[in-house]
Tab-separated table of N, CA, C and O in Angstrom:
chain	number	residue	atom	x	y	z
A	1	VAL	N	21.854	8.522	-23.862
A	1	VAL	CA	20.719	7.758	-23.368
A	1	VAL	C	19.644	8.726	-22.899
A	1	VAL	O	19.921	9.605	-22.092
A	2	GLN	N	18.437	8.545	-23.396
A	2	GLN	CA	17.389	9.495	-23.069
A	2	GLN	C	16.022	8.806	-23.058
A	2	GLN	O	15.742	7.946	-23.891
A	3	LEU	N	15.216	9.185	-22.082
A	3	LEU	CA	13.832	8.743	-21.999
A	3	LEU	C	12.979	9.979	-21.776
A	3	LEU	O	13.242	10.749	-20.843
A	4	VAL	N	11.965	10.161	-22.597
A	4	VAL	CA	11.110	11.330	-22.483
A	4	VAL	C	9.655	10.879	-22.461
A	4	VAL	O	9.179	10.257	-23.416
A	5	GLU	N	8.974	11.225	-21.367
A	5	GLU	CA	7.564	10.856	-21.225
A	5	GLU	C	6.664	11.998	-21.698
A	5	GLU	O	7.036	13.173	-21.627
A	6	SER	N	5.472	11.635	-22.118
A	6	SER	CA	4.457	12.623	-22.466
A	6	SER	C	3.086	11.985	-22.304
A	6	SER	O	2.971	10.762	-22.149
A	7	GLY	N	2.045	12.811	-22.338
A	7	GLY	CA	0.689	12.298	-22.330
A	7	GLY	C	-0.051	12.425	-21.021
A	7	GLY	O	-1.229	12.089	-20.938
A	8	GLY	N	0.608	12.905	-19.991
A	8	GLY	CA	-0.081	13.080	-18.723
A	8	GLY	C	-1.105	14.206	-18.802
A	8	GLY	O	-1.163	14.951	-19.764
A	9	GLY	N	-1.911	14.305	-17.754
A	9	GLY	CA	-2.911	15.359	-17.706
A	9	GLY	C	-3.937	15.080	-16.629
A	9	GLY	O	-3.736	14.210	-15.773
A	10	SER	N	-5.012	15.819	-16.674
A	10	SER	CA	-6.099	15.673	-15.709
A	10	SER	C	-7.295	15.036	-16.388
A	10	SER	O	-7.651	15.411	-17.506
A	11	VAL	N	-7.922	14.103	-15.699
A	11	VAL	CA	-9.060	13.384	-16.261
A	11	VAL	C	-10.010	13.021	-15.144
A	11	VAL	O	-9.597	12.882	-13.983
A	12	GLN	N	-11.268	12.880	-15.482
A	12	GLN	CA	-12.247	12.452	-14.494
A	12	GLN	C	-12.187	10.940	-14.307
A	12	GLN	O	-11.754	10.202	-15.203
A	13	ALA	N	-12.614	10.509	-13.149
A	13	ALA	CA	-12.649	9.074	-12.861
A	13	ALA	C	-13.454	8.344	-13.938
A	13	ALA	O	-14.500	8.818	-14.378
A	14	GLY	N	-12.914	7.212	-14.364
A	14	GLY	CA	-13.527	6.444	-15.439
A	14	GLY	C	-12.972	6.767	-16.806
A	14	GLY	O	-13.251	6.052	-17.783
A	15	GLY	N	-12.196	7.832	-16.887
A	15	GLY	CA	-11.642	8.257	-18.155
A	15	GLY	C	-10.374	7.500	-18.527
A	15	GLY	O	-9.954	6.561	-17.831
A	16	SER	N	-9.760	7.932	-19.620
A	16	SER	CA	-8.588	7.250	-20.161
A	16	SER	C	-7.495	8.251	-20.508
A	16	SER	O	-7.773	9.410	-20.829
A	17	LEU	N	-6.275	7.771	-20.462
A	17	LEU	CA	-5.111	8.522	-20.911
A	17	LEU	C	-4.137	7.549	-21.544
A	17	LEU	O	-4.105	6.364	-21.198
A	18	ARG	N	-3.320	8.070	-22.428
A	18	ARG	CA	-2.225	7.285	-22.974
A	18	ARG	C	-0.918	8.015	-22.710
A	18	ARG	O	-0.739	9.150	-23.148
A	19	LEU	N	-0.034	7.371	-22.015
A	19	LEU	CA	1.305	7.901	-21.780
A	19	LEU	C	2.250	7.297	-22.799
A	19	LEU	O	2.142	6.126	-23.148
A	20	SER	N	3.209	8.108	-23.242
A	20	SER	CA	4.201	7.638	-24.190
A	20	SER	C	5.595	7.894	-23.658
A	20	SER	O	5.837	8.923	-23.013
A	21	CYS	N	6.484	6.991	-23.941
A	21	CYS	CA	7.884	7.118	-23.547
A	21	CYS	C	8.737	6.908	-24.792
A	21	CYS	O	8.737	5.815	-25.361
A	22	VAL	N	9.417	7.952	-25.195
A	22	VAL	CA	10.315	7.866	-26.345
A	22	VAL	C	11.719	7.622	-25.829
A	22	VAL	O	12.222	8.380	-24.993
A	23	ALA	N	12.329	6.563	-26.326
A	23	ALA	CA	13.678	6.207	-25.895
A	23	ALA	C	14.674	6.455	-27.009
A	23	ALA	O	14.337	6.369	-28.195
A	24	SER	N	15.881	6.771	-26.634
A	24	SER	CA	16.935	6.884	-27.634
A	24	SER	C	17.148	5.521	-28.273
A	24	SER	O	16.948	4.481	-27.636
A	25	ARG	N	17.557	5.541	-29.528
A	25	ARG	CA	17.680	4.287	-30.277
A	25	ARG	C	18.649	3.312	-29.610
A	25	ARG	O	18.401	2.108	-29.553
A	26	SER	N	19.715	3.844	-29.068
A	26	SER	CA	20.733	2.984	-28.456
A	26	SER	C	20.195	2.255	-27.235
A	26	SER	O	20.671	1.177	-26.873
A	27	LEU	N	19.208	2.840	-26.577
A	27	LEU	CA	18.660	2.230	-25.371
A	27	LEU	C	17.489	1.307	-25.677
A	27	LEU	O	17.313	0.260	-25.067
A	28	TYR	N	16.679	1.683	-26.640
A	28	TYR	CA	15.404	1.002	-26.857
A	28	TYR	C	15.573	-0.468	-27.231
A	28	TYR	O	14.909	-1.348	-26.685
A	29	SER	N	16.483	-0.716	-28.167
A	29	SER	CA	16.621	-2.070	-28.694
A	29	SER	C	17.091	-3.036	-27.607
A	29	SER	O	18.107	-2.810	-26.958
A	30	GLY	N	16.335	-4.086	-27.376
A	30	GLY	CA	16.723	-5.094	-26.394
A	30	GLY	C	16.481	-4.717	-24.952
A	30	GLY	O	16.834	-5.468	-24.046
A	31	ALA	N	15.888	-3.559	-24.714
A	31	ALA	CA	15.729	-3.101	-23.330
A	31	ALA	C	14.412	-3.550	-22.715
A	31	ALA	O	13.395	-3.680	-23.388
A	32	CYS	N	14.462	-3.749	-21.418
A	32	CYS	CA	13.245	-3.862	-20.619
A	32	CYS	C	12.816	-2.435	-20.288
A	32	CYS	O	13.647	-1.631	-19.830
A	33	VAL	N	11.568	-2.105	-20.511
A	33	VAL	CA	11.061	-0.766	-20.226
A	33	VAL	C	9.904	-0.876	-19.248
A	33	VAL	O	8.996	-1.690	-19.434
A	34	GLY	N	9.968	-0.083	-18.223
A	34	GLY	CA	8.926	-0.128	-17.212
A	34	GLY	C	8.285	1.222	-16.991
A	34	GLY	O	8.899	2.261	-17.217
A	35	TRP	N	7.035	1.181	-16.570
A	35	TRP	CA	6.327	2.382	-16.125
A	35	TRP	C	6.158	2.296	-14.616
A	35	TRP	O	5.756	1.265	-14.071
A	36	HIS	N	6.441	3.410	-13.953
A	36	HIS	CA	6.380	3.485	-12.508
A	36	HIS	C	5.578	4.719	-12.126
A	36	HIS	O	5.436	5.632	-12.934
A	37	ARG	N	5.119	4.765	-10.898
A	37	ARG	CA	4.410	5.952	-10.441
A	37	ARG	C	4.717	6.228	-8.980
A	37	ARG	O	5.056	5.313	-8.221
A	38	GLN	N	4.614	7.494	-8.653
A	38	GLN	CA	4.849	7.909	-7.275
A	38	GLN	C	3.828	8.967	-6.899
A	38	GLN	O	3.796	10.046	-7.506
A	39	ALA	N	3.017	8.643	-5.922
A	39	ALA	CA	2.048	9.587	-5.393
A	39	ALA	C	2.682	10.329	-4.222
A	39	ALA	O	3.613	9.816	-3.590
A	40	PRO	N	2.195	11.513	-3.911
A	40	PRO	CA	2.757	12.279	-2.792
A	40	PRO	C	2.737	11.474	-1.499
A	40	PRO	O	1.715	10.885	-1.137
A	41	GLY	N	3.891	11.429	-0.831
A	41	GLY	CA	3.984	10.724	0.426
A	41	GLY	C	4.094	9.225	0.322
A	41	GLY	O	4.108	8.533	1.347
A	42	LYS	N	4.178	8.707	-0.886
A	42	LYS	CA	4.259	7.260	-1.078
A	42	LYS	C	5.534	6.894	-1.825
A	42	LYS	O	6.137	7.720	-2.493
A	43	GLU	N	5.906	5.636	-1.701
A	43	GLU	CA	7.077	5.149	-2.416
A	43	GLU	C	6.752	4.965	-3.898
A	43	GLU	O	5.604	4.733	-4.283
A	44	ARG	N	7.791	5.054	-4.710
A	44	ARG	CA	7.611	4.792	-6.124
A	44	ARG	C	7.336	3.309	-6.317
A	44	ARG	O	7.974	2.469	-5.690
A	45	GLU	N	6.379	2.992	-7.195
A	45	GLU	CA	6.031	1.598	-7.437
A	45	GLU	C	6.038	1.305	-8.928
A	45	GLU	O	5.717	2.157	-9.757
A	46	GLY	N	6.401	0.064	-9.252
A	46	GLY	CA	6.364	-0.376	-10.637
A	46	GLY	C	4.947	-0.738	-11.025
A	46	GLY	O	4.299	-1.531	-10.346
A	47	VAL	N	4.475	-0.164	-12.112
A	47	VAL	CA	3.109	-0.372	-12.563
A	47	VAL	C	3.042	-1.441	-13.651
A	47	VAL	O	2.201	-2.331	-13.607
A	48	ALA	N	3.945	-1.335	-14.612
A	48	ALA	CA	3.943	-2.267	-15.735
A	48	ALA	C	5.342	-2.325	-16.313
A	48	ALA	O	6.128	-1.382	-16.173
A	49	ALA	N	5.635	-3.430	-16.969
A	49	ALA	CA	6.931	-3.579	-17.628
A	49	ALA	C	6.740	-4.416	-18.881
A	49	ALA	O	5.861	-5.276	-18.941
A	50	ILE	N	7.607	-4.167	-19.874
A	50	ILE	CA	7.522	-4.916	-21.118
A	50	ILE	C	8.928	-5.202	-21.610
A	50	ILE	O	9.784	-4.307	-21.614
A	51	ASP	N	9.159	-6.440	-21.998
A	51	ASP	CA	10.503	-6.786	-22.461
A	51	ASP	C	10.609	-6.602	-23.969
A	51	ASP	O	9.655	-6.195	-24.627
A	52	SER	N	11.771	-6.913	-24.519
A	52	SER	CA	12.018	-6.660	-25.931
A	52	SER	C	11.186	-7.553	-26.843
A	52	SER	O	11.027	-7.254	-28.023
A	53	ASP	N	10.641	-8.644	-26.298
A	53	ASP	CA	9.763	-9.521	-27.078
A	53	ASP	C	8.293	-9.121	-26.972
A	53	ASP	O	7.434	-9.781	-27.547
A	54	GLY	N	8.038	-8.066	-26.201
A	54	GLY	CA	6.660	-7.605	-26.049
A	54	GLY	C	5.884	-8.297	-24.947
A	54	GLY	O	4.665	-8.103	-24.839
A	55	ILE	N	6.560	-9.052	-24.121
A	55	ILE	CA	5.883	-9.715	-23.002
A	55	ILE	C	5.760	-8.718	-21.853
A	55	ILE	O	6.745	-8.127	-21.426
A	56	ALA	N	4.545	-8.557	-21.363
A	56	ALA	CA	4.244	-7.520	-20.383
A	56	ALA	C	3.826	-8.113	-19.050
A	56	ALA	O	3.320	-9.235	-18.980
A	57	SER	N	4.042	-7.343	-18.008
A	57	SER	CA	3.547	-7.711	-16.684
A	57	SER	C	2.999	-6.457	-16.019
A	57	SER	O	3.409	-5.333	-16.351
A	58	TYR	N	2.075	-6.654	-15.063
A	58	TYR	CA	1.382	-5.546	-14.434
A	58	TYR	C	1.255	-5.776	-12.933
A	58	TYR	O	1.111	-6.904	-12.468
A	59	THR	N	1.249	-4.689	-12.191
A	59	THR	CA	0.917	-4.808	-10.788
A	59	THR	C	-0.589	-5.061	-10.666
A	59	THR	O	-1.369	-4.663	-11.546
A	60	ASP	N	-0.988	-5.719	-9.591
A	60	ASP	CA	-2.377	-6.167	-9.479
A	60	ASP	C	-3.395	-5.034	-9.579
A	60	ASP	O	-4.478	-5.202	-10.144
A	61	SER	N	-3.053	-3.879	-9.057
A	61	SER	CA	-4.033	-2.789	-8.990
A	61	SER	C	-4.403	-2.216	-10.359
A	61	SER	O	-5.401	-1.495	-10.479
A	62	VAL	N	-3.623	-2.531	-11.393
A	62	VAL	CA	-3.921	-1.985	-12.722
A	62	VAL	C	-4.272	-3.058	-13.738
A	62	VAL	O	-4.611	-2.722	-14.886
A	63	LYS	N	-4.189	-4.308	-13.361
A	63	LYS	CA	-4.511	-5.386	-14.296
A	63	LYS	C	-5.939	-5.237	-14.815
A	63	LYS	O	-6.862	-4.978	-14.063
A	64	GLY	N	-6.069	-5.400	-16.134
A	64	GLY	CA	-7.375	-5.244	-16.758
A	64	GLY	C	-7.728	-3.816	-17.107
A	64	GLY	O	-8.705	-3.579	-17.822
A	65	ARG	N	-6.959	-2.858	-16.604
A	65	ARG	CA	-7.223	-1.440	-16.901
A	65	ARG	C	-6.104	-0.795	-17.707
A	65	ARG	O	-6.362	0.077	-18.524
A	66	PHE	N	-4.870	-1.186	-17.435
A	66	PHE	CA	-3.714	-0.608	-18.115
A	66	PHE	C	-3.139	-1.620	-19.099
A	66	PHE	O	-3.122	-2.833	-18.818
A	67	THR	N	-2.624	-1.121	-20.210
A	67	THR	CA	-1.951	-1.956	-21.199
A	67	THR	C	-0.679	-1.257	-21.646
A	67	THR	O	-0.714	-0.080	-22.036
A	68	VAL	N	0.428	-1.995	-21.594
A	68	VAL	CA	1.700	-1.446	-22.056
A	68	VAL	C	2.037	-2.084	-23.400
A	68	VAL	O	1.805	-3.279	-23.608
A	69	SER	N	2.577	-1.276	-24.311
A	69	SER	CA	2.890	-1.785	-25.642
A	69	SER	C	4.115	-1.096	-26.192
A	69	SER	O	4.489	-0.004	-25.746
A	70	ARG	N	4.737	-1.734	-27.152
A	70	ARG	CA	5.935	-1.179	-27.786
A	70	ARG	C	5.637	-0.824	-29.239
A	70	ARG	O	4.986	-1.590	-29.950
A	71	ASP	N	6.141	0.316	-29.655
A	71	ASP	CA	6.118	0.750	-31.052
A	71	ASP	C	7.560	0.737	-31.517
A	71	ASP	O	8.278	1.737	-31.388
A	72	ASN	N	7.989	-0.393	-32.049
A	72	ASN	CA	9.405	-0.577	-32.361
A	72	ASN	C	9.893	0.320	-33.493
A	72	ASN	O	11.073	0.653	-33.564
A	73	ALA	N	9.004	0.719	-34.366
A	73	ALA	CA	9.417	1.574	-35.480
A	73	ALA	C	9.823	2.967	-35.017
A	73	ALA	O	10.611	3.651	-35.692
A	74	ASN	N	9.278	3.366	-33.851
A	74	ASN	CA	9.517	4.728	-33.375
A	74	ASN	C	10.186	4.788	-32.002
A	74	ASN	O	10.290	5.876	-31.427
A	75	ASN	N	10.634	3.632	-31.506
A	75	ASN	CA	11.306	3.576	-30.198
A	75	ASN	C	10.420	4.127	-29.081
A	75	ASN	O	10.877	4.892	-28.224
A	76	ILE	N	9.156	3.752	-29.091
A	76	ILE	CA	8.199	4.273	-28.125
A	76	ILE	C	7.572	3.121	-27.340
A	76	ILE	O	7.251	2.074	-27.909
A	77	VAL	N	7.410	3.349	-26.058
A	77	VAL	CA	6.633	2.440	-25.222
A	77	VAL	C	5.433	3.224	-24.693
A	77	VAL	O	5.600	4.280	-24.075
A	78	ASN	N	4.251	2.716	-24.962
A	78	ASN	CA	3.024	3.384	-24.544
A	78	ASN	C	2.397	2.693	-23.342
A	78	ASN	O	2.487	1.463	-23.200
A	79	LEU	N	1.748	3.477	-22.509
A	79	LEU	CA	0.946	2.939	-21.413
A	79	LEU	C	-0.466	3.464	-21.604
A	79	LEU	O	-0.729	4.654	-21.422
A	80	HIS	N	-1.366	2.566	-21.979
A	80	HIS	CA	-2.764	2.920	-22.163
A	80	HIS	C	-3.477	2.687	-20.845
A	80	HIS	O	-3.483	1.570	-20.316
A	81	MET	N	-4.104	3.729	-20.331
A	81	MET	CA	-4.742	3.654	-19.021
A	81	MET	C	-6.237	3.913	-19.175
A	81	MET	O	-6.635	4.994	-19.601
A	82	ASN	N	-7.025	2.917	-18.842
A	82	ASN	CA	-8.476	3.018	-18.922
A	82	ASN	C	-9.087	2.891	-17.533
A	82	ASN	O	-8.449	2.427	-16.590
A	83	SER	N	-10.353	3.274	-17.428
A	83	SER	CA	-11.097	3.176	-16.157
A	83	SER	C	-10.278	3.767	-15.010
A	83	SER	O	-10.136	3.151	-13.946
A	84	LEU	N	-9.760	4.940	-15.237
A	84	LEU	CA	-8.885	5.561	-14.237
A	84	LEU	C	-9.638	5.878	-12.953
A	84	LEU	O	-10.832	6.218	-12.968
A	85	LYS	N	-8.900	5.747	-11.850
A	85	LYS	CA	-9.444	5.979	-10.523
A	85	LYS	C	-8.654	7.091	-9.837
A	85	LYS	O	-7.476	7.323	-10.177
A	86	PRO	N	-9.237	7.764	-8.879
A	86	PRO	CA	-8.482	8.803	-8.156
A	86	PRO	C	-7.181	8.271	-7.562
A	86	PRO	O	-6.186	9.009	-7.501
A	87	GLU	N	-7.154	7.034	-7.156
A	87	GLU	CA	-5.931	6.465	-6.583
A	87	GLU	C	-4.839	6.223	-7.620
A	87	GLU	O	-3.716	5.860	-7.272
A	88	ASP	N	-5.137	6.423	-8.904
A	88	ASP	CA	-4.106	6.365	-9.940
A	88	ASP	C	-3.348	7.681	-10.061
A	88	ASP	O	-2.379	7.767	-10.812
A	89	THR	N	-3.799	8.694	-9.350
A	89	THR	CA	-3.132	9.995	-9.392
A	89	THR	C	-1.701	9.875	-8.888
A	89	THR	O	-1.460	9.367	-7.790
A	90	ALA	N	-0.759	10.308	-9.703
A	90	ALA	CA	0.660	10.196	-9.363
A	90	ALA	C	1.499	10.817	-10.472
A	90	ALA	O	0.986	11.126	-11.550
A	91	MET	N	2.778	10.951	-10.191
A	91	MET	CA	3.746	11.238	-11.240
A	91	MET	C	4.149	9.894	-11.837
A	91	MET	O	4.510	8.976	-11.092
A	92	TYR	N	4.077	9.798	-13.135
A	92	TYR	CA	4.402	8.555	-13.831
A	92	TYR	C	5.751	8.690	-14.527
A	92	TYR	O	6.003	9.684	-15.224
A	93	TYR	N	6.583	7.680	-14.340
A	93	TYR	CA	7.928	7.677	-14.885
A	93	TYR	C	8.127	6.471	-15.792
A	93	TYR	O	7.657	5.375	-15.500
A	94	CYS	N	8.894	6.687	-16.825
A	94	CYS	CA	9.358	5.624	-17.694
A	94	CYS	C	10.801	5.308	-17.299
A	94	CYS	O	11.564	6.220	-16.974
A	95	ALA	N	11.146	4.040	-17.312
A	95	ALA	CA	12.512	3.638	-16.975
A	95	ALA	C	12.927	2.468	-17.853
A	95	ALA	O	12.072	1.724	-18.357
A	96	ALA	N	14.220	2.285	-18.000
A	96	ALA	CA	14.699	1.236	-18.895
A	96	ALA	C	16.025	0.649	-18.409
A	96	ALA	O	16.779	1.286	-17.662
A	97	ARG	N	16.247	-0.565	-18.850
A	97	ARG	CA	17.521	-1.228	-18.580
A	97	ARG	C	17.786	-2.182	-19.734
A	97	ARG	O	16.901	-2.935	-20.154
A	98	SER	N	19.012	-2.146	-20.228
A	98	SER	CA	19.366	-2.955	-21.400
A	98	SER	C	19.818	-4.346	-21.002
A	98	SER	O	21.009	-4.665	-20.990
A	99	VAL	N	18.855	-5.164	-20.647
A	99	VAL	CA	19.121	-6.565	-20.324
A	99	VAL	C	18.042	-7.424	-20.961
A	99	VAL	O	16.985	-6.935	-21.334
A	100	GLY	N	18.288	-8.721	-21.018
A	100	GLY	CA	17.365	-9.613	-21.710
A	100	GLY	C	16.256	-10.167	-20.859
A	100	GLY	O	15.583	-11.117	-21.260
A	101	TYR	N	16.031	-9.604	-19.683
A	101	TYR	CA	14.923	-10.025	-18.837
A	101	TYR	C	14.323	-8.775	-18.214
A	101	TYR	O	14.894	-7.685	-18.310
A	102	CYS	N	13.184	-8.947	-17.560
A	102	CYS	CA	12.419	-7.759	-17.175
A	102	CYS	C	11.769	-7.947	-15.817
A	102	CYS	O	11.158	-8.989	-15.557
A	103	TYR	N	11.915	-6.939	-14.957
A	103	TYR	CA	11.219	-6.909	-13.668
A	103	TYR	C	10.515	-5.580	-13.526
A	103	TYR	O	10.899	-4.597	-14.143
A	104	ARG	N	9.492	-5.529	-12.695
A	104	ARG	CA	8.798	-4.264	-12.443
A	104	ARG	C	9.437	-3.457	-11.332
A	104	ARG	O	9.226	-2.265	-11.236
A	105	GLY	N	10.204	-4.070	-10.472
A	105	GLY	CA	10.750	-3.366	-9.319
A	105	GLY	C	11.569	-2.158	-9.703
A	105	GLY	O	12.364	-2.193	-10.638
A	106	THR	N	11.414	-1.078	-8.972
A	106	THR	CA	12.072	0.173	-9.330
A	106	THR	C	13.589	0.078	-9.250
A	106	THR	O	14.289	0.726	-10.030
A	107	SER	N	14.115	-0.734	-8.338
A	107	SER	CA	15.562	-0.819	-8.178
A	107	SER	C	16.234	-1.508	-9.359
A	107	SER	O	17.464	-1.440	-9.496
A	108	PHE	N	15.475	-2.167	-10.195
A	108	PHE	CA	16.010	-2.900	-11.335
A	108	PHE	C	16.505	-1.954	-12.431
A	108	PHE	O	17.404	-2.290	-13.203
A	109	TYR	N	15.929	-0.767	-12.507
A	109	TYR	CA	16.138	0.095	-13.659
A	109	TYR	C	17.323	1.038	-13.477
A	109	TYR	O	17.627	1.484	-12.370
A	110	VAL	N	17.963	1.347	-14.616
A	110	VAL	CA	19.155	2.183	-14.610
A	110	VAL	C	18.847	3.585	-15.129
A	110	VAL	O	19.332	4.574	-14.583
A	111	TYR	N	18.054	3.661	-16.181
A	111	TYR	CA	17.777	4.947	-16.822
A	111	TYR	C	16.323	5.359	-16.552
A	111	TYR	O	15.417	4.532	-16.648
A	112	TRP	N	16.155	6.642	-16.266
A	112	TRP	CA	14.838	7.162	-15.898
A	112	TRP	C	14.517	8.434	-16.670
A	112	TRP	O	15.396	9.249	-16.943
A	113	GLY	N	13.222	8.602	-16.977
A	113	GLY	CA	12.770	9.862	-17.534
A	113	GLY	C	12.411	10.830	-16.426
A	113	GLY	O	12.548	10.525	-15.237
A	114	GLN	N	11.942	12.014	-16.828
A	114	GLN	CA	11.645	13.074	-15.864
A	114	GLN	C	10.245	12.966	-15.277
A	114	GLN	O	9.944	13.617	-14.275
A	115	GLY	N	9.390	12.208	-15.900
A	115	GLY	CA	8.060	11.995	-15.355
A	115	GLY	C	7.006	12.868	-16.006
A	115	GLY	O	7.293	13.926	-16.573
A	116	THR	N	5.758	12.394	-15.915
A	116	THR	CA	4.612	13.146	-16.399
A	116	THR	C	3.471	12.944	-15.393
A	116	THR	O	3.239	11.839	-14.910
A	117	GLN	N	2.796	14.040	-15.064
A	117	GLN	CA	1.800	14.003	-14.001
A	117	GLN	C	0.447	13.509	-14.524
A	117	GLN	O	-0.026	13.953	-15.583
A	118	VAL	N	-0.166	12.615	-13.771
A	118	VAL	CA	-1.522	12.145	-14.052
A	118	VAL	C	-2.381	12.462	-12.838
A	118	VAL	O	-2.032	12.088	-11.706
A	119	THR	N	-3.475	13.180	-13.064
A	119	THR	CA	-4.385	13.538	-11.987
A	119	THR	C	-5.787	13.060	-12.355
A	119	THR	O	-6.308	13.412	-13.413
A	120	VAL	N	-6.385	12.262	-11.471
A	120	VAL	CA	-7.720	11.720	-11.694
A	120	VAL	C	-8.629	12.241	-10.587
A	120	VAL	O	-8.348	12.059	-9.403
A	121	SER	N	-9.700	12.911	-10.977
A	121	SER	CA	-10.597	13.493	-9.980
A	121	SER	C	-11.988	12.897	-10.060
A	121	SER	O	-12.319	12.203	-11.033
């Protein structure tokens, strides 16, 4: 079981980034996949989640700016982030759980990636 994030970096406010999470084939199929973030001194929070049918949910602070999507041919879940703000600065993590329903809460997830840093100035 493996989750590998990529796509983080530094961007100016108002800019965009796309994060990608590649999952092992055994995990990807049927899994709920979530994106989470943790800023220094703050708790980890669920940002977005997408179930195996492609139904997505978002935390209020990113609605209208972030979009999560699945690339089923390549076992990838992408997080498209637009209109980035300095308060979006955090380490972003991909997480997954092989169940038929989906929550954003961090305690729901079993498997985690190592994270990718996003810095907005």
